[in-house]
Coordinates of C-alpha atoms and ligand atoms in Angstrom, one line a residue:
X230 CA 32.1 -34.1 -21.5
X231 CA 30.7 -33.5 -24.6
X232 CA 26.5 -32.9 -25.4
X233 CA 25.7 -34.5 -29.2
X234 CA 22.6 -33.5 -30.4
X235 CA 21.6 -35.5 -33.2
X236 CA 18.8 -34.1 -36.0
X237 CA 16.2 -35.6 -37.6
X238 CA 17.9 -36.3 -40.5
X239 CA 20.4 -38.1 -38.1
X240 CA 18.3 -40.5 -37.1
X241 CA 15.9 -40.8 -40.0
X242 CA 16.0 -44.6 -40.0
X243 CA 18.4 -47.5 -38.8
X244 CA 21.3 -47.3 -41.1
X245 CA 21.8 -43.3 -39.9
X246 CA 21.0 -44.1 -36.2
X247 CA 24.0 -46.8 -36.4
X248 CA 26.5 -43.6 -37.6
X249 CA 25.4 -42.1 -34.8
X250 CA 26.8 -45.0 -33.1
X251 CA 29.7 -44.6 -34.9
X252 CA 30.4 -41.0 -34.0
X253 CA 29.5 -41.8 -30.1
X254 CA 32.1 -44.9 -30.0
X255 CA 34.8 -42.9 -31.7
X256 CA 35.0 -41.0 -28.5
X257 CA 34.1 -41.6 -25.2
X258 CA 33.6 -38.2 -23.8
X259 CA 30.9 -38.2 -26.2
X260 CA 28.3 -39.8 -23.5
X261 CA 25.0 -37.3 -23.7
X262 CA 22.9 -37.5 -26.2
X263 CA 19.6 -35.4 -27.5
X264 CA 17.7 -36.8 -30.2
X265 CA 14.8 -35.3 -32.7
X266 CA 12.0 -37.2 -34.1
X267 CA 13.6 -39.4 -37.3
X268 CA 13.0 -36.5 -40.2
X269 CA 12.8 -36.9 -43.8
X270 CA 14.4 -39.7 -45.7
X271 CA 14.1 -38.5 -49.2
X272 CA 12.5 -35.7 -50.9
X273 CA 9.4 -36.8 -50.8
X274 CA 9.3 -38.1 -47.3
X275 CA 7.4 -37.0 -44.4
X276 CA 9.1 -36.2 -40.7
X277 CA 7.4 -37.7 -38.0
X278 CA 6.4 -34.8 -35.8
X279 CA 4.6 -33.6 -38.9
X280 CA 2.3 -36.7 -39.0
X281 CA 2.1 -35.9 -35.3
X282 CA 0.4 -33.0 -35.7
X283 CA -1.7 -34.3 -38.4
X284 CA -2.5 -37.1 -36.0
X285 CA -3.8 -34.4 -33.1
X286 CA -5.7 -32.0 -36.2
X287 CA -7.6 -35.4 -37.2
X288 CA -8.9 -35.5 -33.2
X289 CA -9.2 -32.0 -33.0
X290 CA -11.5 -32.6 -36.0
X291 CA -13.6 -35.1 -34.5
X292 CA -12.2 -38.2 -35.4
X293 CA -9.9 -40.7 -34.7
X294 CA -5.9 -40.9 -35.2
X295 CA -5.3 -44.5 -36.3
X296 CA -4.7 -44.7 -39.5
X297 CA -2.4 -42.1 -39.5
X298 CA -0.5 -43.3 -36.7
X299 CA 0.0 -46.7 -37.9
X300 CA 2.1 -45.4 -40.5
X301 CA 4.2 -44.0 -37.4
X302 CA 3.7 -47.1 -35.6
X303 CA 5.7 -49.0 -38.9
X304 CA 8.4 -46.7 -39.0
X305 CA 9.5 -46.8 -35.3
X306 CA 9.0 -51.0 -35.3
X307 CA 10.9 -51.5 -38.4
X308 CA 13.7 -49.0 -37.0
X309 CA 13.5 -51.4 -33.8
X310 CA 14.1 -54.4 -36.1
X311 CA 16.8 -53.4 -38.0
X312 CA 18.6 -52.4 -34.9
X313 CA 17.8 -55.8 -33.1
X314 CA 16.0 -53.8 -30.5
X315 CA 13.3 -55.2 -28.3
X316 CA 9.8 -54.2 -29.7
X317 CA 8.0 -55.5 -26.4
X318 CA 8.2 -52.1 -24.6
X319 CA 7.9 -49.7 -28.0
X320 CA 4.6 -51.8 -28.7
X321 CA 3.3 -50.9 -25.3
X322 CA 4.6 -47.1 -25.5
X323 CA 2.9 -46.6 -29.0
X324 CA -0.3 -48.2 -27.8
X325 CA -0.5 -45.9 -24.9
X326 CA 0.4 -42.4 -27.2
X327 CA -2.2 -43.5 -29.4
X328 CA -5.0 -43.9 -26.8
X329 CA -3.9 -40.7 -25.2
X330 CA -4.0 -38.7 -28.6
X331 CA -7.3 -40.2 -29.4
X332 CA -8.4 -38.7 -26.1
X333 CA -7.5 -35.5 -27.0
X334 CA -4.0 -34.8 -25.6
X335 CA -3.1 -32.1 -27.7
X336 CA -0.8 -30.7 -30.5
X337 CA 2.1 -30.7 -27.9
X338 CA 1.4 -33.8 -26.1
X339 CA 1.0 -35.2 -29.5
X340 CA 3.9 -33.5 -31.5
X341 CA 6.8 -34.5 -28.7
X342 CA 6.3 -37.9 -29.0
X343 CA 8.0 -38.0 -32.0
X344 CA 11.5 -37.1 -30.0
X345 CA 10.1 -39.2 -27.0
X346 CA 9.8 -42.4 -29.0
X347 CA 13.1 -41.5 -30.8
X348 CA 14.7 -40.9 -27.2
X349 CA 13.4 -44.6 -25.9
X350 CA 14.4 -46.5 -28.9
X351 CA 18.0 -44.9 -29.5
X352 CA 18.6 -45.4 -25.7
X353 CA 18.0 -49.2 -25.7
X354 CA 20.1 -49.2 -29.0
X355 CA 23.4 -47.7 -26.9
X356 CA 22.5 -48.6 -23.3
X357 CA 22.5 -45.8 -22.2
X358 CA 19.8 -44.3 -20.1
X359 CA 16.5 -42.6 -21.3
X360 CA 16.0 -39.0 -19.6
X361 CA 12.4 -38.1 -20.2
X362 CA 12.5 -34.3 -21.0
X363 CA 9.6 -33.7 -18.6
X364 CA 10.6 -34.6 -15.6
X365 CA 13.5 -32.1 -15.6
X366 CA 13.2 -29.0 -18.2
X367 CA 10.7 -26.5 -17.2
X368 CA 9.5 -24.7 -20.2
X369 CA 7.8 -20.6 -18.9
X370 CA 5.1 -19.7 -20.8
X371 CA 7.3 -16.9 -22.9
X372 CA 9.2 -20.1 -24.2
X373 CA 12.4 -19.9 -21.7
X374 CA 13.6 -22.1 -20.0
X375 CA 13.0 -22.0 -15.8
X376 CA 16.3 -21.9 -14.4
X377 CA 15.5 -24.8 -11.8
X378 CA 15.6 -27.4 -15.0
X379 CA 19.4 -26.8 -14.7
X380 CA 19.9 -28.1 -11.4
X381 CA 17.0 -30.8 -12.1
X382 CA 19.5 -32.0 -15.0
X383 CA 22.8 -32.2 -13.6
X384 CA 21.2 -34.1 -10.2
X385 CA 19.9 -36.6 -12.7
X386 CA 23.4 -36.9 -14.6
X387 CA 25.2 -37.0 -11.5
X388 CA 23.4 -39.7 -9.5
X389 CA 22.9 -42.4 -12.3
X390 CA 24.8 -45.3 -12.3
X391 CA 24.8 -45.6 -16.4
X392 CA 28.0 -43.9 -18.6
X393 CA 25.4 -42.6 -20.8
X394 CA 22.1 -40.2 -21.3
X395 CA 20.1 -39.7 -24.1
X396 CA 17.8 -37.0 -23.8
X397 CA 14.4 -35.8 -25.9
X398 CA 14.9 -32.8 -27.6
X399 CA 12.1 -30.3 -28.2
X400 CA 9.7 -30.7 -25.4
X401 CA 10.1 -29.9 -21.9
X402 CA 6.6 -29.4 -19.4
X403 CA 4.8 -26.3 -17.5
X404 CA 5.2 -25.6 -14.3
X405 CA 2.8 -27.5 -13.8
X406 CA 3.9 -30.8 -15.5
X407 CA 2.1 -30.6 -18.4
X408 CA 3.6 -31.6 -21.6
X409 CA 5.4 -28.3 -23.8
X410 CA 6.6 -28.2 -27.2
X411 CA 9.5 -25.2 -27.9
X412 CA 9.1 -23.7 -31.4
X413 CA 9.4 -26.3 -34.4
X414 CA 13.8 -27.4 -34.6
X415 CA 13.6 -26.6 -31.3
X416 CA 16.0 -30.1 -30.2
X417 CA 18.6 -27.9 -31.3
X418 CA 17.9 -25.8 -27.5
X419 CA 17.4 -28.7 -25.9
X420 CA 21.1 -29.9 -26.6
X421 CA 22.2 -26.3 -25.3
X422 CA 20.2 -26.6 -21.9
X423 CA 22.2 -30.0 -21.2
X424 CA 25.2 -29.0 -22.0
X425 CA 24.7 -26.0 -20.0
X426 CA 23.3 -27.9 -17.5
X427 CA 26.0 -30.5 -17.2
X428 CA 29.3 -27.9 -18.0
X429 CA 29.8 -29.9 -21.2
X430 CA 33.2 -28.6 -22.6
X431 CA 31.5 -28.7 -26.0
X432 CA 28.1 -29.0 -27.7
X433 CA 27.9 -30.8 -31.3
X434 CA 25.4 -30.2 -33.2
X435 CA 24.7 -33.1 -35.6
X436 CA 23.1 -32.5 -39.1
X437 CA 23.3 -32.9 -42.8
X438 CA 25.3 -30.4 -43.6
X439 CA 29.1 -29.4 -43.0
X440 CA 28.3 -26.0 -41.1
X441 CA 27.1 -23.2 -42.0
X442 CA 27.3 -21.7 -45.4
X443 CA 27.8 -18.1 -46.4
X444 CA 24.8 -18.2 -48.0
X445 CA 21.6 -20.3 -48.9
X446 CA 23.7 -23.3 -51.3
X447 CA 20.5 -23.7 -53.5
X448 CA 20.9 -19.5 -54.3
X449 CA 24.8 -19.8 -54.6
X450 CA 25.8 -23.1 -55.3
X451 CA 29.2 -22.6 -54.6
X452 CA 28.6 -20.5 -51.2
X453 CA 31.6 -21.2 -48.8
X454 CA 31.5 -22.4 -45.3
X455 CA 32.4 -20.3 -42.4
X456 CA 34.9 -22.2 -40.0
X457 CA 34.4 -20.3 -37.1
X458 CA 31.4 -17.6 -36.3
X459 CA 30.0 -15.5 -32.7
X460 CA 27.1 -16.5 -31.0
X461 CA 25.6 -13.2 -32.0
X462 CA 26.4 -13.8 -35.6
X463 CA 24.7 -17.2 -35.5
X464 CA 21.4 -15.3 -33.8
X465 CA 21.0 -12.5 -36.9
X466 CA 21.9 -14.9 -39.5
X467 CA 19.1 -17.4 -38.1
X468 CA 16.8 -14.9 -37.6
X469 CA 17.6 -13.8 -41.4
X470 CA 16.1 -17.3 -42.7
X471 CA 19.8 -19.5 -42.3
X472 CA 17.9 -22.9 -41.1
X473 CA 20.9 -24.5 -39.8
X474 CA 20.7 -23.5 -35.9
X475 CA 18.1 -22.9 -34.1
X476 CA 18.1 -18.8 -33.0
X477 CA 16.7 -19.3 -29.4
X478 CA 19.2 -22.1 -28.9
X479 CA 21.9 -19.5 -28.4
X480 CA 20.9 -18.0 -24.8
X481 CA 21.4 -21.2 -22.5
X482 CA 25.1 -21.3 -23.4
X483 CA 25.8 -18.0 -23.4
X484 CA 26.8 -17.3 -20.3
X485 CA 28.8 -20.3 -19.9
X486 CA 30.4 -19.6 -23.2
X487 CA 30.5 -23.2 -24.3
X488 CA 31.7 -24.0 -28.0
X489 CA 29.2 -25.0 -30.5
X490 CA 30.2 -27.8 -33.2
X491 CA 27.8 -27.7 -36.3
X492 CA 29.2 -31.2 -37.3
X493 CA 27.8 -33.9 -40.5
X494 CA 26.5 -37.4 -39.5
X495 CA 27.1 -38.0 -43.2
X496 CA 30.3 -37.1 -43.0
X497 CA 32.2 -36.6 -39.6
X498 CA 35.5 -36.1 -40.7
X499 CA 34.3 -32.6 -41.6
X500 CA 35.3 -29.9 -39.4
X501 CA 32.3 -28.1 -39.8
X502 CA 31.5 -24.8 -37.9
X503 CA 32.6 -23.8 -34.7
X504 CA 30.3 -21.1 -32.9
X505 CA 32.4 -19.3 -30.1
X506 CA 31.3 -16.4 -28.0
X507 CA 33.7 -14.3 -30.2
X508 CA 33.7 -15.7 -33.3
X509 CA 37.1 -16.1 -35.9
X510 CA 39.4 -13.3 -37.8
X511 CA 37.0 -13.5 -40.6
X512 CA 35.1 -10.2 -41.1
X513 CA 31.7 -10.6 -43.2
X514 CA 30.1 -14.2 -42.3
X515 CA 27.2 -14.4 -44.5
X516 CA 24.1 -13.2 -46.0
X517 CA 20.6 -14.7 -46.1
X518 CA 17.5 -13.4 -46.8
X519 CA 13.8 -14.0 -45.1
X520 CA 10.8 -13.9 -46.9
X521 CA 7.0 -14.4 -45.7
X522 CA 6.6 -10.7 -44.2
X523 CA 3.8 -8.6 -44.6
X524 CA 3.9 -4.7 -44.2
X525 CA 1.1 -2.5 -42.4
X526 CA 1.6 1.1 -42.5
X527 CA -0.4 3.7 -40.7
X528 CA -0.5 7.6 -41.0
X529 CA -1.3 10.5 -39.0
X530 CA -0.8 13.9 -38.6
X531 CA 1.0 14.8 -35.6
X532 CA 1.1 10.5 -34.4
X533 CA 3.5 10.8 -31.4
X534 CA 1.8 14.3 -29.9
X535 CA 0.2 11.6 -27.4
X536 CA 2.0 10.0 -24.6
X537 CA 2.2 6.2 -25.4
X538 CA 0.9 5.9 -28.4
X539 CA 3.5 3.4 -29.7
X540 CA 2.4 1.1 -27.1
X541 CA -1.0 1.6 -27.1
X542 CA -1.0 0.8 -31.0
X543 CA 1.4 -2.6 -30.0
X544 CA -0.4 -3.8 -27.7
X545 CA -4.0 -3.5 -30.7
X546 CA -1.5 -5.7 -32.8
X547 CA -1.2 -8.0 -30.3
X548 CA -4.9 -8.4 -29.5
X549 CA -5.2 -9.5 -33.0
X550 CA -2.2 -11.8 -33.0
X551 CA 0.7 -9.9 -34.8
X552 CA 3.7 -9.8 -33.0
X553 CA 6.5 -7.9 -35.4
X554 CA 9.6 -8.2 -36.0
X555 CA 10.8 -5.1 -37.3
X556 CA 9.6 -1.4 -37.1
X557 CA 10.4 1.7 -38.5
X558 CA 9.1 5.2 -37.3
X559 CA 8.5 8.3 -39.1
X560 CA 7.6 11.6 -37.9
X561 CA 3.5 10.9 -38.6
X562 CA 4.0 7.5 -39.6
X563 CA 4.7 3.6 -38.9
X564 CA 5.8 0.7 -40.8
X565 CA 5.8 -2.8 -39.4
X566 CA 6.8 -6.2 -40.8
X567 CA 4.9 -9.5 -39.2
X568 CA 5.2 -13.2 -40.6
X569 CA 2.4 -13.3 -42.7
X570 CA 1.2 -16.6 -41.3
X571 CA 0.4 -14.6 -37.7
X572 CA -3.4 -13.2 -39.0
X573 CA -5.8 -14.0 -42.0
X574 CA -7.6 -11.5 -44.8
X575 CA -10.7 -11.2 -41.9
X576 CA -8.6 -11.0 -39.2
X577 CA -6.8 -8.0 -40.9
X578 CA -9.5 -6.0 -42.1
X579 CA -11.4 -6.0 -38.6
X580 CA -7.6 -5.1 -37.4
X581 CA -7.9 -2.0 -39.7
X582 CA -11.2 -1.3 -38.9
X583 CA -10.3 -1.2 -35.1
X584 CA -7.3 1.1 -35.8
X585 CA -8.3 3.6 -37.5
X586 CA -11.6 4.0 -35.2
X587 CA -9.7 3.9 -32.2
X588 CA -6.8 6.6 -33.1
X589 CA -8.7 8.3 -35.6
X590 CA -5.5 7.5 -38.3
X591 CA -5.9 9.0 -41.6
X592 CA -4.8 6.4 -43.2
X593 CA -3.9 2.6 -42.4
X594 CA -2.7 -0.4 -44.8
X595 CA -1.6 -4.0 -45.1
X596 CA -0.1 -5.3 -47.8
X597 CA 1.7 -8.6 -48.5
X598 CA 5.2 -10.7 -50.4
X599 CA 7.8 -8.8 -48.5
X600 CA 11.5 -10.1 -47.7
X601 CA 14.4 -8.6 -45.4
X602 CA 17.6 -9.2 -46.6
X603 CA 20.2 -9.3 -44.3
X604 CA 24.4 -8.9 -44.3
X605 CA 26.1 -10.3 -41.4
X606 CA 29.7 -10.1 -39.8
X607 CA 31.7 -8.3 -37.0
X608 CA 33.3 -5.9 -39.5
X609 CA 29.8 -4.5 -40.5
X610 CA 29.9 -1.1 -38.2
X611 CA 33.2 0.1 -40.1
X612 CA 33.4 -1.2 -43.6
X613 CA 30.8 0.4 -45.4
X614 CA 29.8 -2.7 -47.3
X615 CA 26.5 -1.9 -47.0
X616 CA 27.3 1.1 -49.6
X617 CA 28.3 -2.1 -52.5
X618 CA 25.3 -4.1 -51.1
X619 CA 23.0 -1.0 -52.5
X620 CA 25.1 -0.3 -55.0
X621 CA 24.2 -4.4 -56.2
X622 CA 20.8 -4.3 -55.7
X623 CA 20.7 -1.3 -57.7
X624 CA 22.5 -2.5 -60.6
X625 CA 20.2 -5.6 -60.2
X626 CA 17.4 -3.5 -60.5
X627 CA 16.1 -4.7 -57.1
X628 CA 14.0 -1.7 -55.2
X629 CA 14.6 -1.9 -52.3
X630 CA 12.1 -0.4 -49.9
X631 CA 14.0 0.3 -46.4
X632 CA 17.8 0.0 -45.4
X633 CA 17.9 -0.5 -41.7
X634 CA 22.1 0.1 -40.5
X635 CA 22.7 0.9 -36.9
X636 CA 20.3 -1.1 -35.0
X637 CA 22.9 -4.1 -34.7
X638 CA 26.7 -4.4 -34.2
X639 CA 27.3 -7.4 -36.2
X640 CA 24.6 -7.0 -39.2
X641 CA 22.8 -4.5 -41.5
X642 CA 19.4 -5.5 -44.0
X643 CA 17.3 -3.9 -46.4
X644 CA 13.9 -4.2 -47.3
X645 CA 12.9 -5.8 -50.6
X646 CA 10.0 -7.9 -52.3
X647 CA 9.4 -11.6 -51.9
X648 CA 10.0 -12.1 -56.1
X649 CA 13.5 -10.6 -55.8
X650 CA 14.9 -12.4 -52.6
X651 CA 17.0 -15.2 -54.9
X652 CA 18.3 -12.3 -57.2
X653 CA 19.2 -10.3 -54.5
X654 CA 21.1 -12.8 -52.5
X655 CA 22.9 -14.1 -55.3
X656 CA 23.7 -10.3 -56.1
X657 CA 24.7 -9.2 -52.4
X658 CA 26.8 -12.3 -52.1
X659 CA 28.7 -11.8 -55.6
X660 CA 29.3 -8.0 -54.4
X661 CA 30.8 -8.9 -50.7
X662 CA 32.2 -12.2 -51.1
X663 CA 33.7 -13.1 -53.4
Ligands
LIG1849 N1 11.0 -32.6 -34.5 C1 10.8 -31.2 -34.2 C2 10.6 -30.5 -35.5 O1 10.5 -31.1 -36.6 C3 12.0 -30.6 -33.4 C4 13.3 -30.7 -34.0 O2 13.6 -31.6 -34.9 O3 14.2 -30.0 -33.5 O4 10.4 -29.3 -35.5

């Protein structure tokens, strides 16, 4: 069995939902799907799960979601029509979503409906049958899946009398039913649940690109693609800014060490990239860069003399909404990088005013336009690239403001400024990769 999970841009409008077609009848063990909301269609273009959530703001605001939704209502009907699909029941379904987010549903009620309708329509369009997300994948409230939505899955797979499933992506429910989104792109974990869940021998993951790319193609135009690559490589380069995969969408395979396909709808001849548990020969994968990170430092004399400190200054970070990502501790002082979107300038300064009441600090500080660059392959522990990585920056005349090597197997990064992250990309990736 093989799980396709088809991206927005996949199913955009009627003339990319009938490749997907294509790709499905080319192969019959390709028989369970997972759709997204249909994304952009040009530049310019809006996805619908963004006018989703513009739809629940505009209730959340006091008003009403109709005239935005109509717009939403258009694209899925004219979808319907070009596909020769029955608009009777999508009529009825889009009435119903409307009422409900006019009632106040909710951003995640309102946001998964993009990937419900999606689900509905493609599913009339193949025959095959429509699995509503909700009634079988349990969403925790850290964002994991609850193991039960396995079983839930494969009972609902294996007692069906249709050939084929397509699935929602990016919405599962609470515990206790209630509708719940994963983070934004987040079809891409749906598709690995199912194919965990129904021992898929492989997962595709459709897109608009032919795999993944050494680096970002708008820095280095000519970046190459990388064949095969680990899970764990996949995880850092995503978590360095590479958009392709989703980084959470790793774990529910994991274990089960299922192959991942990152295939084109555009152009399926394409081998694309294969993600294995181990990954190929190939040594450096790629580099990417992240930017959006804001720094706060703190100082004090004598910091870690108290038991817990660490924690106790975490867990203020967290009662203020910053979660970070990345830390680095000095013998009186600490540096952390947050995404800048997690607190605002108000938000901060009480945050500073707390912290330096509370632990009597001599000295704390926020400041903004940071990026982490980051250099990823399995050869990374033993082939002191990291040593022509600074050696580029330098001659770039990039500062660089930390170099963080040893925390990772498979990656190493350094700190630099927002400004600098498409120099130093293009700088990094001319040093190691060419
Ligand atoms: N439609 C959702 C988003 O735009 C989820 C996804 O496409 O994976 O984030």
């Amino acid at each position: 069995m093989t799980v396709c999970k088809f991206g927005g841009s996949s199913v955009a409008d009627a003339s990319q939902i009938k490749k997907v077609k294509a790709i499905l009848d080319s192969d019959s063990k390709r028989n369970v799907v997972i759709v997204s909301a249909p994304g952009k269609r040009c530049r310019d273009d809006e996805k619908i799960t963004d006018l989703l959530y513009k739809c629940n703001e505009m209730v959340q605001n006091g008003g009403s979601c109709k005239s935005m939704f109509s717009t939403i209502e258009k694209r899925f009907l004219s979808i319907a029509d070009e596909l020769n699909v029955d608009r009777k029941a999508l009529i009825s379904q889009l009435e119903e979503i409307r009422c409900l987010i006019d009632a106040g549903s909710g951003a995640d009620y309102a946001a998964s409906r993009g990937e419900y309708l999606s689900a509905f329509l493609i599913s009339q369009y193949l025959d095959f049958e429509f699995v509503d997300a909700s009634d079988c994948i349990v969403i925790n409230s850290d964002g994991t899946v609850n193991p039960y939505s396995y079983d839930k899955i494969r009972m609902i797979v294996d007692n069906s009398k249709k050939k084929g499933f397509v699935f929602p992506g990016f919405y599962g429910s609470t515990e206790d039913g209630v509708v719940k989104t994963f983070s934004r792109g987040g079809s891409d974990i749906t598709g690995s649940v199912v194919a965990r869940a129904v021992g898929a021998a492989l997962y595709e993951n459709w897109t608009d690109v032919s795999g993944f790319l050494s680096a970002d193609p708008r820095i280095v135009e000519d970046a190459k693609t990388i064949d095969t690559i680990s899970y764990n490589e996949v995880r850092e380069l995503s978590d360095y800014g590479a958009s392709v995969f989703h980084e959470e969408a790793i774990a529910p395979v994991m274990k089960s060490g299922i192959p991942i396909n990152i295939k084109n709808t555009n152009s399926p001849e394409d081998k694309g990239t294969l993600i294995t548990p181990e990954g190929g020969e190939r040594k450096l994968a790629g580099v990417s860069a992240k930017a959006g990170l804001s720094r706060i430092k703190i100082r004090k004399l004598m910091l870690f003399k108290k038991h817990g400190m660490r924690h106790a200054l975490l867990t203020m970070l967290h009662i203020f909404g910053i979660r970070p990502s990345f830390s680095l501790y000095g013998i009186d002082s600490i540096v952390w990088f947050y995404d800048s979107r997690m607190a605002s300038e108000s938000v901060l300064a009480a945050m500073c005013e707390r912290l330096k009441s509370e632990f009597e600090l001599d000295e704390v500080s926020v400041d903004h336009g940071h990026a982490i660059l980051g250099v990823v392959g399995s050869s990374v522990p033993s082939d002191g690239s990291y040593i022509r990585a600074a050696k580029a920056l330098e001659d770039a005349s990039i500062p660089v403001s930390f170099l963080n090597y040893g925390s990772s197997d498979v990656s190493y990064s350094f700190g630099i400024a927002e400004c600098d992250r498409e120099r130093a990309v293009k700088a990094v990736y001319d040093a190691l990769f060419r």
